[in-house]
XYZ file of C-alpha atoms in Angstrom:
147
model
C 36.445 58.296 2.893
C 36.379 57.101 6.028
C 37.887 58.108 9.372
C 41.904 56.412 9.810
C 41.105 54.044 11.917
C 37.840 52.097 10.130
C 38.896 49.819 7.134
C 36.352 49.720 4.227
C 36.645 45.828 3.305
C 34.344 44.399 0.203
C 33.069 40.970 0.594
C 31.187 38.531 -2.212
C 33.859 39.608 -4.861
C 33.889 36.923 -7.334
C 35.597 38.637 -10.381
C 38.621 40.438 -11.872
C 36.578 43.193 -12.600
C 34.571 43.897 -9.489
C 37.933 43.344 -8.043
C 38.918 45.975 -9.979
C 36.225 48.294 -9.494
C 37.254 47.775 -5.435
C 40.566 48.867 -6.198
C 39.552 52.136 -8.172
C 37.005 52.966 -5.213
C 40.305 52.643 -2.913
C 38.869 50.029 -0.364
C 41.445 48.669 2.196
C 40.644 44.748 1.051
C 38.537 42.328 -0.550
C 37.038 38.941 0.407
C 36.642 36.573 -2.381
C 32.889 35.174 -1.146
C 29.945 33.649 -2.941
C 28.190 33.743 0.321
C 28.350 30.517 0.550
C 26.851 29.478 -2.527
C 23.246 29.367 -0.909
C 22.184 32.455 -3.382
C 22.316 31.216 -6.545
C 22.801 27.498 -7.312
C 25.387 27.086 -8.960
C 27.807 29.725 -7.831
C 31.064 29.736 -8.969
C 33.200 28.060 -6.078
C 35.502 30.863 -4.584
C 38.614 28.690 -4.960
C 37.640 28.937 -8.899
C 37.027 32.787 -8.554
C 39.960 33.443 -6.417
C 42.873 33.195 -9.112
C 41.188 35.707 -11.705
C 40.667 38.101 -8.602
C 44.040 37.978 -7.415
C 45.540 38.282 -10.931
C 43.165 41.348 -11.468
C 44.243 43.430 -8.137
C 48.205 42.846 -8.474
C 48.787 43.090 -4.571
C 47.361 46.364 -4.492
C 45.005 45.115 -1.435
C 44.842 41.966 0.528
C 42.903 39.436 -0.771
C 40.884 36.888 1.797
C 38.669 33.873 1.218
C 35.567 32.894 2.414
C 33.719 29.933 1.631
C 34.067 26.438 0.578
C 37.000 25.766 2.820
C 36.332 22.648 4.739
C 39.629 21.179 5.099
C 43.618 21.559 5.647
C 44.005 21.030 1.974
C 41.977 23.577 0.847
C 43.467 25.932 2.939
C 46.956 25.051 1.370
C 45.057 25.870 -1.959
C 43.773 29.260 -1.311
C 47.048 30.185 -0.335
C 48.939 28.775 -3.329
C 46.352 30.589 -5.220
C 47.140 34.021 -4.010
C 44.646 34.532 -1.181
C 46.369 36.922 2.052
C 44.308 35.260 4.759
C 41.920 32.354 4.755
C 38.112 32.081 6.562
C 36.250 29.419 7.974
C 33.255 29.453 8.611
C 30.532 26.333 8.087
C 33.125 23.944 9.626
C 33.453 25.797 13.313
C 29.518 26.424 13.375
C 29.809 22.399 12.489
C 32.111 21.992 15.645
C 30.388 24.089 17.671
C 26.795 22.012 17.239
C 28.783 18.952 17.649
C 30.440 19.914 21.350
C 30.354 24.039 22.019
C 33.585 24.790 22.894
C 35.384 21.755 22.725
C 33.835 21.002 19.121
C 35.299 23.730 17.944
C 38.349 23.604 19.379
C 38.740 20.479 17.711
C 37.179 21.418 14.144
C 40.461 24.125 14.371
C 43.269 21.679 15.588
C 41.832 18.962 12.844
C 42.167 21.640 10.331
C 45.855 22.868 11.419
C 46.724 19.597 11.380
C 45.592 18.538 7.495
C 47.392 21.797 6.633
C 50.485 21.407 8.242
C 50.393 17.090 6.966
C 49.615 19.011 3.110
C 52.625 21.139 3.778
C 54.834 18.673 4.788
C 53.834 16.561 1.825
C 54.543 19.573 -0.516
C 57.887 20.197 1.469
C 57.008 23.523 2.182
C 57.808 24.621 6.119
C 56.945 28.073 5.837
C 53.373 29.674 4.822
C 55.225 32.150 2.525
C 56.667 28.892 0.636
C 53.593 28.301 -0.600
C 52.697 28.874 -4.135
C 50.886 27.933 -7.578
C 53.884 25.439 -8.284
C 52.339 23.006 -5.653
C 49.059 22.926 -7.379
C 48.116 20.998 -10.817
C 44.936 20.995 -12.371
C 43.063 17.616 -13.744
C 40.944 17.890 -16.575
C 38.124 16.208 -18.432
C 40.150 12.742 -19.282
C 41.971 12.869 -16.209
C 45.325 14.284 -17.485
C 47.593 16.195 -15.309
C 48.742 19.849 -15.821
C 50.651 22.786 -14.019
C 48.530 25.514 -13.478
């Protein structure tokens, strides 16, 4: 246990049952992170690992993201997929090379804006509108299913 005000937060979670395990241990959250994929090739992407997570803790704990999101769309995504709160990271270090400040600065307004265009495409105007129902999944042959 720690003292009441420092949260114990578990990041590089990347299954239902180390999700789990965080749960049972009584952490205050969990970030969904393969680090970003630079340890293993071949990683599972953490908008693949994300829905077995979320499934496995049953809003017991928040569940953020970290990793892989590059644009508005993928935010939308995480979301729909369960994920509490969404990080970005590569794309402001991106923004940030291109023009300090002002690089990133825009790398966050470019981002707001795909999300809010995706939202408005899905008719959603409210983050908490957001769910699985706005998502399909394509398979091998290029069919179209819910998730």
């Amino acid at each position: 246990q720690c003292k009441p005000e420092m949260e114990v937060w578990v990041k590089g979670i990347a299954t239902g049952e180390d999700a789990l395990l965080a749960v049972h241990h009584r952490v205050d959250g969990i970030v969904v992170s393969n680090h970003g994929g630079r340890q293993l090739n071949g990683a599972m992407a953490t908008l693949d690992a994300l829905p077995e997570v979320v499934d496995a803790v049953r809003g017991a704990i928040p569940v953020h993201i970290d990793g892989g999101i590059r644009h508005g769309t993928e935010i939308f995504k995480a979301l729909a997929l369960g994920a509490d709160f969404v990080w970005i990271g590569r794309p402001v270090l991106w923004g940030l090379a291109y023009n300090g400040q002002e690089g990133v600065e825009l790398c966050l307004r470019l981002l707001r804006d795909e999300f809010k265009l995706c939202m408005g495409l899905a008719g959603t105007i409210k983050v908490s509108e957001i769910t699985k129902d706005y998502l399909v999944k394509v398979d091998k042959s290029g069919f179209v299913s819910r998730l």
